Short mmCIF file of C-alpha atoms and ligand atoms in Angstrom, two decimals:
data_model
loop_
_atom_site.label_atom_id
_atom_site.label_comp_id
_atom_site.label_asym_id
_atom_site.label_seq_id
_atom_site.Cartn_x
_atom_site.Cartn_y
_atom_site.Cartn_z
CA UNK A 292 -38.70 0.08 3.77
CA UNK A 293 -38.62 -3.40 4.76
CA UNK A 294 -35.34 -5.09 3.90
CA UNK A 295 -33.63 -8.29 3.99
CA UNK A 296 -30.09 -8.82 3.69
CA UNK A 297 -28.90 -12.46 3.03
CA UNK A 298 -25.08 -12.99 4.08
CA UNK A 299 -23.45 -11.15 6.87
CA UNK A 300 -19.82 -10.82 5.33
CA UNK A 301 -18.32 -7.50 4.64
CA UNK A 302 -20.77 -6.37 2.22
CA UNK A 303 -23.80 -7.73 3.75
CA UNK A 304 -23.13 -6.47 7.29
CA UNK A 305 -22.09 -3.00 6.36
CA UNK A 306 -24.86 -2.66 3.80
CA UNK A 307 -27.61 -3.61 6.17
CA UNK A 308 -26.34 -1.65 8.99
CA UNK A 309 -25.95 1.41 6.89
CA UNK A 310 -29.59 0.92 5.29
CA UNK A 311 -30.88 0.64 8.97
CA UNK A 312 -28.97 3.73 9.88
CA UNK A 313 -30.78 5.50 7.09
CA UNK A 314 -34.05 4.71 8.78
CA UNK A 315 -35.08 1.38 7.24
CA UNK A 316 -36.16 -1.71 9.07
CA UNK A 317 -33.60 -4.37 8.06
CA UNK A 318 -33.24 -7.93 8.99
CA UNK A 319 -29.73 -9.62 8.36
CA UNK A 320 -29.71 -13.17 7.60
CA UNK A 321 -26.91 -15.78 7.90
CA UNK A 322 -27.10 -19.53 7.95
CA UNK A 323 -24.25 -19.75 10.60
CA UNK A 324 -26.06 -19.38 13.82
CA UNK A 325 -22.93 -18.62 16.13
CA UNK A 326 -22.19 -15.51 13.94
CA UNK A 327 -25.99 -14.35 14.34
CA UNK A 328 -25.74 -15.07 18.06
CA UNK A 329 -22.52 -13.08 18.17
CA UNK A 330 -24.09 -10.08 16.33
CA UNK A 331 -27.02 -10.21 18.52
CA UNK A 332 -24.63 -9.74 21.38
CA UNK A 333 -23.05 -6.97 19.38
CA UNK A 334 -19.66 -8.86 18.84
CA UNK A 335 -18.51 -8.00 15.39
CA UNK A 336 -17.11 -10.91 13.30
CA UNK A 337 -14.67 -8.25 11.54
CA UNK A 338 -12.71 -5.34 12.44
CA UNK A 339 -14.13 -2.44 10.82
CA UNK A 340 -13.84 1.16 12.03
CA UNK A 341 -17.22 2.66 13.03
CA UNK A 342 -19.22 -0.68 12.35
CA UNK A 343 -19.63 -1.65 16.11
CA UNK A 344 -21.11 1.68 17.15
CA UNK A 345 -23.32 1.92 14.23
CA UNK A 346 -24.66 -1.89 14.61
CA UNK A 347 -25.18 -1.08 18.52
CA UNK A 348 -27.24 2.10 17.83
CA UNK A 349 -29.58 0.73 15.27
CA UNK A 350 -30.08 -2.67 17.26
CA UNK A 351 -31.09 -0.36 20.26
CA UNK A 352 -33.31 1.69 18.13
CA UNK A 353 -34.95 -1.76 16.76
CA UNK A 354 -34.33 -1.00 13.07
CA UNK A 355 -31.71 -3.72 12.65
CA UNK A 356 -31.97 -7.37 13.49
CA UNK A 357 -29.91 -10.50 13.07
CA UNK A 358 -31.45 -14.01 12.54
CA UNK A 359 -31.25 -17.27 10.90
CA UNK A 360 -35.00 -17.17 9.90
CA UNK A 361 -34.86 -16.87 6.16
CA UNK A 362 -38.54 -17.60 5.93
CA UNK A 363 -39.59 -14.70 8.24
CA UNK A 364 -37.28 -12.27 6.58
CA UNK A 365 -38.22 -13.03 2.99
CA UNK A 366 -41.93 -12.66 3.70
CA UNK A 367 -41.66 -9.37 5.42
CA UNK A 368 -39.13 -7.62 2.94
CA UNK A 369 -39.93 -5.45 -0.09
CA UNK A 370 -36.50 -5.79 -1.22
CA UNK A 371 -34.10 -8.69 -0.76
CA UNK A 372 -30.18 -8.27 -1.03
CA UNK A 373 -28.24 -11.00 -1.88
CA UNK A 374 -24.68 -10.50 -0.35
CA UNK A 375 -23.33 -14.02 -0.07
CA UNK A 376 -19.67 -15.02 -1.00
CA UNK A 377 -18.66 -15.53 -4.64
CA UNK A 378 -15.21 -17.39 -4.06
CA UNK A 379 -12.88 -18.43 -6.91
CA UNK A 380 -12.84 -21.81 -8.25
CA UNK A 381 -9.40 -23.64 -9.12
CA UNK A 382 -9.75 -22.20 -12.81
CA UNK A 383 -10.39 -18.66 -11.90
CA UNK A 384 -14.25 -19.01 -12.51
CA UNK A 385 -16.55 -17.57 -9.92
CA UNK A 386 -18.32 -20.23 -7.83
CA UNK A 387 -22.01 -19.31 -7.60
CA UNK A 388 -23.07 -22.08 -5.36
CA UNK A 389 -23.97 -19.73 -2.42
CA UNK A 390 -25.83 -17.47 -4.61
CA UNK A 391 -27.68 -20.54 -6.10
CA UNK A 392 -28.50 -21.93 -2.68
CA UNK A 393 -29.70 -18.20 -1.76
CA UNK A 394 -31.83 -18.01 -4.72
CA UNK A 395 -33.36 -21.48 -3.85
CA UNK A 396 -34.13 -20.22 -0.42
CA UNK A 397 -35.78 -17.20 -1.56
CA UNK A 398 -37.95 -19.18 -4.11
CA UNK A 399 -39.02 -21.38 -1.20
CA UNK A 400 -40.32 -18.67 0.80
CA UNK A 401 -41.46 -16.04 -1.58
CA UNK A 402 -45.21 -15.00 -0.92
CA UNK A 403 -45.60 -11.90 -3.16
CA UNK A 404 -43.99 -9.53 -5.28
CA UNK A 405 -40.31 -8.94 -4.24
CA UNK A 406 -37.24 -6.92 -5.65
CA UNK A 407 -34.29 -9.13 -5.52
CA UNK A 408 -31.08 -7.39 -5.53
CA UNK A 409 -27.75 -8.96 -6.38
CA UNK A 410 -24.97 -7.00 -4.30
CA UNK A 411 -22.41 -9.81 -4.30
CA UNK A 412 -19.77 -9.45 -6.87
CA UNK A 413 -21.10 -11.72 -9.80
CA UNK A 414 -20.15 -12.19 -13.30
CA UNK A 415 -21.95 -10.80 -16.20
CA UNK A 416 -25.27 -13.13 -16.60
CA UNK A 417 -25.72 -13.90 -13.17
CA UNK A 418 -28.92 -11.85 -12.77
CA UNK A 419 -30.47 -14.09 -15.45
CA UNK A 420 -29.18 -17.20 -13.71
CA UNK A 421 -30.79 -16.03 -10.21
CA UNK A 422 -34.06 -15.24 -12.00
CA UNK A 423 -34.01 -18.67 -13.64
CA UNK A 424 -33.30 -20.61 -10.29
CA UNK A 425 -36.29 -18.52 -8.52
CA UNK A 426 -38.55 -19.40 -11.47
CA UNK A 427 -37.76 -23.05 -11.56
CA UNK A 428 -38.06 -23.40 -7.62
CA UNK A 429 -40.78 -21.15 -6.28
CA UNK A 430 -43.76 -22.84 -4.95
CA UNK A 431 -45.85 -19.33 -4.78
CA UNK A 432 -47.08 -17.79 -7.80
CA UNK A 433 -45.39 -14.42 -6.89
CA UNK A 434 -43.83 -12.03 -9.24
CA UNK A 435 -40.20 -10.63 -8.68
CA UNK A 436 -37.54 -8.69 -10.33
CA UNK A 437 -34.02 -9.16 -10.22
CA UNK A 438 -31.73 -6.13 -10.03
CA UNK A 439 -27.84 -5.64 -10.04
CA UNK A 440 -26.73 -3.19 -7.73
CA UNK A 441 -22.86 -3.77 -7.12
CA UNK A 442 -21.08 -2.57 -3.98
CA UNK A 443 -17.82 -0.46 -4.19
CA UNK A 444 -16.90 -0.25 -0.51
CA UNK A 445 -13.42 -0.93 0.62
CA UNK A 446 -12.47 -2.66 3.77
CA UNK A 447 -11.17 -0.29 6.32
CA UNK A 448 -13.26 2.55 5.27
CA UNK A 449 -16.40 0.56 4.60
CA UNK A 450 -18.94 2.83 6.48
CA UNK A 451 -17.72 6.03 4.99
CA UNK A 452 -17.69 4.36 1.58
CA UNK A 453 -21.29 2.82 1.99
CA UNK A 454 -22.74 6.20 3.17
CA UNK A 455 -20.65 8.31 0.66
CA UNK A 456 -20.05 6.40 -2.48
CA UNK A 457 -18.61 7.82 -5.56
CA UNK A 458 -21.47 6.45 -7.21
CA UNK A 459 -24.66 4.13 -7.13
CA UNK A 460 -25.30 1.80 -9.90
CA UNK A 461 -28.65 0.39 -10.45
CA UNK A 462 -29.01 -2.34 -13.06
CA UNK A 463 -32.68 -2.88 -13.56
CA UNK A 464 -35.15 -4.72 -16.05
CA UNK A 465 -37.40 -1.76 -15.83
CA UNK A 466 -37.56 1.80 -14.93
CA UNK A 467 -40.35 1.23 -12.15
CA UNK A 468 -38.04 -1.41 -10.51
CA UNK A 469 -34.97 1.19 -10.63
CA UNK A 470 -37.32 3.90 -9.04
CA UNK A 471 -37.77 1.62 -5.98
CA UNK A 472 -34.03 1.53 -5.60
CA UNK A 473 -33.69 5.12 -6.33
CA UNK A 474 -35.87 5.67 -3.28
CA UNK A 475 -34.00 3.71 -0.90
CA UNK A 476 -30.65 5.54 -1.88
CA UNK A 477 -32.16 8.96 -2.13
CA UNK A 478 -30.92 10.33 1.25
CA UNK A 479 -27.37 9.44 0.26
CA UNK A 480 -27.50 12.17 -2.46
CA UNK A 481 -24.78 10.72 -4.77
CA UNK A 482 -24.64 10.24 -8.53
CA UNK A 483 -26.69 7.28 -9.64
CA UNK A 484 -26.65 5.44 -12.65
CA UNK A 485 -29.41 3.35 -13.87
CA UNK A 486 -28.81 0.91 -16.61
CA UNK A 487 -29.51 -2.63 -17.51
CA UNK A 488 -28.48 -5.67 -15.44
CA UNK A 489 -25.54 -6.87 -17.57
CA UNK A 490 -23.84 -3.49 -17.66
CA UNK A 491 -24.23 -3.14 -13.97
CA UNK A 492 -22.71 -6.57 -13.43
CA UNK A 493 -19.87 -5.46 -15.98
CA UNK A 494 -19.02 -2.02 -14.19
CA UNK A 495 -18.11 -3.82 -10.96
CA UNK A 496 -15.62 -5.91 -12.72
CA UNK A 497 -14.23 -3.15 -15.13
CA UNK A 498 -14.14 -0.88 -11.91
CA UNK A 499 -11.91 -3.52 -9.77
CA UNK A 500 -9.76 -4.52 -12.99
CA UNK A 501 -9.06 -0.85 -13.86
CA UNK A 502 -7.70 -0.33 -10.11
CA UNK A 503 -5.66 -3.28 -10.20
CA UNK A 504 -4.11 -2.41 -13.69
CA UNK A 505 -3.28 1.04 -12.18
CA UNK A 506 -1.54 -0.85 -9.18
CA UNK A 507 0.47 -3.55 -11.46
CA UNK A 508 1.45 -0.50 -13.82
CA UNK A 509 3.11 1.52 -11.13
CA UNK A 510 4.77 -1.48 -9.91
CA UNK A 511 6.14 -2.29 -13.20
CA UNK A 512 7.38 1.35 -13.51
CA UNK A 513 8.98 0.95 -9.80
CA UNK A 514 10.99 -2.08 -11.12
CA UNK A 515 12.16 0.07 -14.05
CA UNK A 516 12.98 3.06 -11.63
CA UNK A 517 15.07 0.61 -9.72
CA UNK A 518 17.06 -0.44 -12.87
CA UNK A 519 17.44 3.28 -14.21
CA UNK A 520 18.03 5.18 -10.91
CA UNK A 521 14.58 7.31 -11.00
CA UNK A 522 12.60 7.40 -7.93
CA UNK A 523 8.88 6.07 -7.85
CA UNK A 524 7.85 8.33 -5.30
CA UNK A 525 8.58 11.47 -7.44
CA UNK A 526 7.53 9.70 -10.68
CA UNK A 527 4.11 8.93 -9.22
CA UNK A 528 3.63 12.38 -8.00
CA UNK A 529 4.55 13.88 -11.19
CA UNK A 530 2.36 11.43 -13.18
CA UNK A 531 -0.71 11.73 -10.68
CA UNK A 532 -0.77 15.55 -11.11
CA UNK A 533 -2.34 14.89 -14.55
CA UNK A 534 -6.17 15.35 -13.74
CA UNK A 535 -6.65 12.54 -16.42
CA UNK A 536 -4.51 10.08 -14.40
CA UNK A 537 -4.91 11.12 -10.69
CA UNK A 538 -2.78 9.91 -7.76
CA UNK A 539 -5.32 7.37 -6.21
CA UNK A 540 -4.13 3.68 -6.57
CA UNK A 541 -0.57 4.51 -7.56
CA UNK A 542 1.26 3.16 -4.68
CA UNK A 543 3.98 1.04 -5.60
CA UNK A 544 4.75 -1.84 -3.21
CA UNK A 545 4.11 -5.45 -2.66
CA UNK A 546 0.99 -5.41 -5.03
CA UNK A 547 -2.57 -6.05 -4.36
CA UNK A 548 -4.07 -8.90 -2.05
CA UNK A 549 -7.38 -9.00 -0.08
CA UNK A 550 -10.51 -10.79 -1.02
CA UNK A 551 -11.59 -9.11 -4.00
CA UNK A 552 -8.92 -7.86 -6.77
CA UNK A 553 -7.18 -11.24 -7.23
CA UNK A 554 -10.47 -13.17 -7.65
CA UNK A 555 -12.09 -10.51 -9.49
CA UNK A 556 -9.68 -9.99 -12.12
CA UNK A 557 -9.45 -14.01 -12.43
CA UNK A 558 -12.90 -14.25 -12.80
CA UNK A 559 -13.24 -11.13 -15.61
CA UNK A 560 -10.47 -13.23 -17.46
CA UNK A 561 -12.26 -16.36 -17.23
CA UNK A 562 -15.61 -14.56 -18.27
CA UNK A 563 -13.97 -13.05 -21.29
CA UNK A 564 -12.50 -16.38 -22.36
CA UNK A 565 -16.19 -17.93 -22.22
CA UNK A 566 -16.65 -15.29 -24.98
CA UNK A 567 -13.82 -16.29 -26.83
CA UNK A 568 -11.83 -12.85 -25.81
CA UNK A 569 -8.27 -13.51 -24.53
CA UNK A 570 -7.85 -10.69 -22.22
CA UNK A 571 -4.04 -10.47 -22.17
CA UNK A 572 -3.62 -7.16 -20.56
CA UNK A 573 -5.24 -8.53 -17.38
CA UNK A 574 -3.15 -11.54 -17.35
CA UNK A 575 -0.09 -9.51 -17.37
CA UNK A 576 -1.86 -7.29 -14.39
CA UNK A 577 -1.94 -10.72 -12.46
CA UNK A 578 1.78 -11.81 -13.45
CA UNK A 579 3.24 -8.44 -12.70
CA UNK A 580 1.32 -8.61 -9.22
CA UNK A 581 2.60 -12.28 -8.59
CA UNK A 582 6.16 -11.20 -9.14
CA UNK A 583 5.92 -8.71 -6.59
CA UNK A 584 6.81 -10.77 -3.41
CA UNK A 585 9.77 -12.64 -5.29
CA UNK A 586 11.01 -9.23 -6.30
CA UNK A 587 10.83 -8.03 -2.58
CA UNK A 588 12.46 -11.25 -1.24
CA UNK A 589 15.31 -11.10 -3.53
CA UNK A 590 16.17 -7.38 -2.43
CA UNK A 591 16.08 -8.95 1.18
CA UNK A 592 18.46 -11.70 0.38
CA UNK A 593 20.74 -9.73 -1.52
CA UNK A 594 21.34 -7.07 1.25
CA UNK A 595 20.86 -9.53 4.25
CA UNK A 596 23.24 -12.36 3.08
CA UNK A 597 26.66 -11.27 2.21
CA UNK A 598 27.63 -12.25 -1.31
CA UNK A 599 29.55 -15.30 -1.50
CA UNK A 600 32.53 -15.62 -3.50
CA UNK A 601 31.55 -16.08 -7.29
CA UNK A 602 31.05 -19.91 -7.85
CA UNK A 603 32.79 -21.53 -10.56
CA UNK A 604 29.50 -22.18 -12.43
CA UNK A 605 27.08 -19.37 -12.33
CA UNK A 606 23.91 -20.59 -10.61
CA UNK A 607 20.62 -19.26 -9.38
CA UNK A 608 18.67 -19.98 -6.55
CA UNK A 609 19.59 -19.49 -2.73
CA UNK A 610 20.69 -23.12 -2.26
CA UNK A 611 23.35 -22.80 -5.12
CA UNK A 612 25.02 -19.61 -3.85
CA UNK A 613 22.68 -16.81 -2.81
CA UNK A 614 23.24 -18.00 0.89
CA UNK A 615 19.86 -18.27 2.98
CA UNK A 616 18.51 -16.61 6.07
CA UNK A 617 19.36 -19.21 8.66
CA UNK A 618 19.10 -17.88 12.16
CA UNK A 619 18.49 -14.22 11.13
CA UNK A 620 15.83 -12.81 13.45
CA UNK A 621 13.44 -10.64 11.06
CA UNK A 622 10.91 -8.54 12.56
CA UNK A 623 7.60 -8.09 10.48
CA UNK A 624 5.48 -4.84 10.73
CA UNK A 625 1.87 -5.67 9.53
CA UNK A 626 0.01 -8.74 8.86
CA UNK A 627 -3.32 -7.80 7.34
CA UNK A 628 -3.57 -7.33 3.74
CA UNK A 629 -3.98 -3.51 4.03
CA UNK A 630 -4.37 -1.03 6.80
CA UNK A 631 -7.53 -0.72 9.12
CA UNK A 632 -8.61 -4.13 8.73
CA UNK A 633 -8.01 -7.55 10.35
CA UNK A 634 -8.46 -9.37 7.14
CA UNK A 635 -5.73 -11.87 6.33
CA UNK A 636 -7.18 -13.10 2.97
CA UNK A 637 -4.62 -13.05 0.16
CA UNK A 638 -2.36 -10.87 2.55
CA UNK A 639 1.11 -10.68 1.26
CA UNK A 640 2.31 -11.33 4.89
CA UNK A 641 1.66 -14.81 4.55
CA UNK A 642 3.63 -15.46 1.40
CA UNK A 643 6.49 -13.33 2.83
CA UNK A 644 6.57 -14.96 6.06
CA UNK A 645 6.53 -18.64 4.66
CA UNK A 646 9.20 -17.90 2.41
CA UNK A 647 11.41 -16.45 4.98
CA UNK A 648 10.69 -19.25 7.44
CA UNK A 649 11.54 -21.78 4.87
CA UNK A 650 15.01 -19.98 4.43
CA UNK A 651 15.39 -20.49 8.15
CA UNK A 652 14.43 -17.11 9.57
CA UNK A 653 13.02 -16.56 12.88
CA UNK A 654 10.04 -14.29 12.67
CA UNK A 655 8.65 -11.76 15.33
CA UNK A 656 5.57 -9.98 13.89
CA UNK A 657 3.29 -7.25 15.25
CA UNK A 658 -0.06 -5.90 13.68
CA UNK A 659 -2.51 -3.58 15.42
CA UNK A 660 -5.46 -5.66 14.68
CA UNK A 661 -4.69 -8.79 12.62
CA UNK A 662 -2.83 -11.03 15.20
CA UNK A 663 -5.64 -13.17 16.20
CA UNK A 664 -6.50 -14.14 12.58
CA UNK A 665 -2.90 -14.41 11.79
CA UNK A 666 -2.21 -17.06 14.50
CA UNK A 667 -4.57 -19.56 12.60
CA UNK A 668 -2.60 -19.15 9.47
CA UNK A 669 0.98 -18.46 10.71
CA UNK A 670 1.37 -20.44 13.89
CA UNK A 671 5.17 -20.84 13.75
CA UNK A 672 6.30 -17.12 14.38
CA UNK A 673 6.42 -14.98 17.49
CA UNK A 674 3.90 -12.39 18.04
CA UNK A 675 4.64 -9.18 19.71
CA UNK A 676 2.53 -6.38 21.56
CA UNK A 677 4.45 -3.52 19.81
CA UNK A 678 6.99 -2.62 16.99
CA UNK A 679 9.59 -2.00 19.58
CA UNK A 680 9.23 -5.69 20.91
CA UNK A 681 9.56 -6.47 17.22
CA UNK A 682 12.66 -4.25 16.73
CA UNK A 683 14.39 -5.86 19.90
CA UNK A 684 17.22 -7.91 18.81
CA UNK A 685 16.15 -8.05 15.03
CA UNK A 686 18.58 -8.40 12.30
CA UNK A 687 16.15 -6.80 9.78
CA UNK A 688 12.53 -5.09 9.96
CA UNK A 689 10.43 -5.78 7.03
CA UNK A 690 7.34 -3.56 6.49
CA UNK A 691 4.62 -5.30 4.91
CA UNK A 692 1.37 -3.22 5.49
CA UNK A 693 1.38 0.30 5.80
CA UNK A 694 -0.46 1.01 9.19
CA UNK A 695 -0.42 4.94 10.01
CA UNK A 696 1.21 3.95 13.48
CA UNK A 697 4.26 2.75 11.82
CA UNK A 698 4.76 6.00 10.04
CA UNK A 699 4.99 7.67 13.41
CA UNK A 700 7.34 5.58 15.27
CA UNK A 701 10.28 6.77 17.30
CA UNK A 702 12.93 5.43 14.66
CA UNK A 703 15.87 6.25 17.02
CA UNK A 704 14.38 3.97 19.64
CA UNK A 705 13.76 1.24 16.88
CA UNK A 706 17.31 1.65 15.59
CA UNK A 707 18.95 1.01 19.21
CA UNK A 708 16.96 -1.88 19.82
CA UNK A 709 17.83 -3.66 16.54
CA UNK A 710 20.69 -6.02 16.03
CA UNK A 711 21.49 -4.79 12.87
CA UNK A 712 19.81 -1.57 11.29
CA UNK A 713 18.32 -3.12 8.19
CA UNK A 714 14.96 -1.81 7.02
CA UNK A 715 13.14 -3.28 3.89
CA UNK A 716 9.95 -1.35 3.56
CA UNK A 717 7.47 -2.94 1.11
CA UNK A 718 5.22 0.11 1.21
CA UNK A 719 7.44 3.11 0.99
CA UNK A 720 6.34 4.61 3.96
CA UNK A 721 9.45 6.41 5.05
CA UNK A 722 11.68 9.07 3.29
CA UNK A 723 14.79 7.17 2.10
CA UNK A 724 17.14 10.16 2.75
CA UNK A 725 16.05 10.63 6.33
CA UNK A 726 16.38 6.99 7.14
CA UNK A 727 19.87 6.75 5.73
CA UNK A 728 20.83 9.88 7.68
CA UNK A 729 19.57 8.04 10.81
CA UNK A 730 21.99 5.29 10.12
CA UNK A 731 19.68 2.86 8.65
CA UNK A 732 20.24 0.44 5.86
CA UNK A 733 17.05 1.17 4.26
CA UNK A 734 15.68 -0.51 1.19
CA UNK A 735 12.28 0.27 -0.37
CA UNK A 736 10.63 -0.25 -3.70
CA UNK A 737 11.39 1.76 -6.82
CA UNK A 738 14.04 3.94 -4.97
CA UNK A 739 17.59 3.47 -4.73
C1 UGA B 824 -11.39 -3.16 -3.64
C2 UGA B 824 -11.98 -1.89 -4.13
O1 UGA B 824 -11.18 -0.73 -3.85
C3 UGA B 824 -13.57 -1.75 -3.73
O2 UGA B 824 -13.91 -0.58 -4.38
C4 UGA B 824 -14.33 -2.95 -3.85
O3 UGA B 824 -15.60 -2.57 -3.41
C5 UGA B 824 -13.63 -4.15 -3.31
O4 UGA B 824 -12.61 -4.18 -3.59
C6 UGA B 824 -14.47 -5.42 -3.60
O5 UGA B 824 -14.83 -5.69 -4.76
O6 UGA B 824 -15.32 -5.79 -2.78
P1 UGA B 824 -10.51 -3.61 -1.05
O7 UGA B 824 -10.13 -5.06 -1.47
O8 UGA B 824 -11.06 -3.66 0.39
O9 UGA B 824 -11.55 -2.93 -2.07
O10 UGA B 824 -9.25 -2.84 -0.94
P2 UGA B 824 -8.28 -1.84 -1.71
O11 UGA B 824 -8.12 -0.37 -0.81
O12 UGA B 824 -8.90 -1.64 -3.05
O13 UGA B 824 -6.91 -2.49 -1.86
C7 UGA B 824 -6.90 -3.57 -2.54
C8 UGA B 824 -5.51 -4.09 -2.62
O14 UGA B 824 -4.63 -3.19 -3.33
C9 UGA B 824 -4.74 -4.09 -1.36
O15 UGA B 824 -3.82 -5.21 -1.10
C10 UGA B 824 -3.95 -2.83 -1.07
O16 UGA B 824 -2.67 -2.91 -0.38
C11 UGA B 824 -3.48 -2.79 -2.74
N1 UGA B 824 -2.91 -1.46 -3.17
C12 UGA B 824 -4.02 -0.55 -3.24
C13 UGA B 824 -1.69 -1.09 -3.61
O17 UGA B 824 -0.94 -1.96 -3.71
N2 UGA B 824 -1.39 0.21 -4.07
C14 UGA B 824 -2.46 1.14 -4.13
O18 UGA B 824 -2.06 2.37 -4.61
C15 UGA B 824 -3.52 0.92 -3.71
#
């Protein structure tokens, strides 16, 4: 099939590449010329395992093309995928201006029947909006249908997820339109659900919201574990063995970040509000998530700054008696919002490092792939080339992202390099008992 994918962000680039790999002819369009020029030289705009090889292979085989020529791509394509960004507005609502702009572009060049597929994460009703924008702006008398086909891939495992998704959701106005999409996905051989456009749009938000809810739930349980002396690792194991619950997305830690969960949950709360539904549960999910960093910082402060004699008047806040981190050298392991990506969007590292810097700490940091992106956001810290360089002279190490290589470090060497053997593990990657036996002052989440 001839496919046009508009937007070469995470979803667009991976989707287009995977469709090409499945044997289709795909043109990926972006309005940013430098991005297209780089892609044509096989320089990837993102770090994603397996992507570069797959792009190269399909470009060589002449199934995958990158271009800024929207007209040519729209005219050729049978199916057009909209994969542009849908950032949040200040009030949590989804900003659909890129979707609108894209729909207008399609309207301008539509020259015959096309299926237009919304793959961007968009609130319920956006299918209608896209249809209306195209109807109002098209110059040709061409017919078209608008389909919702949400994407569920995760950063860091995007290629595997796209090739082997748990399910494929097709929200189409008619059976005939849905069948065209079924053909496109047939070789993937995964469960497909055909539904209406509204339901497909909602499935995407409900899925992300449910996963975020699992994370906030387990983080709240972790806090109660700390208060009661229970151990979150064992609690999670025990809970997850219930097949109705499962172990996935129950890792307690610093909470969820990234470009999807925070904005999608806010967007769903906003959509609900538009229909006069107060989604209290999701508001709590967001609130619990927001508190993760301050909770973690409190653990760091409490352990790293020796308690001062009790003041005459009980006061709160580090300026009034909790001390600060002036001059402490703190090593950070992990900067990206999660492992296997260089994405720094809504990464907990930014929030945590800025607080530590404000309190006077000196920050040394290492991440396997995100340093280049981090430099743009965090210019005032020292970047290291290895975890061992981070450890050298550090008063404490703070683990923010659970990269696999951090689990395999020579901890004896790390300890010997450090000034003081404090480890604050925001992702619970080490065994508490083992770390303490080795002589570390080890503090993690939901485990005493
Ligand atoms: C998420 C969804 O998992 C994808 O299915 C979806 O397609 C994507 O959003 C999207 O809407 O585009 P992603 O944001 O790439 O994917 O990353 P996740 O692996 O879901 O992690 C999200 C956040 O939750 C990360 O900050 C991660 O550290 C955190 N997390 C995840 C936890 O704190 N605990 C867990 O147990 C799992």
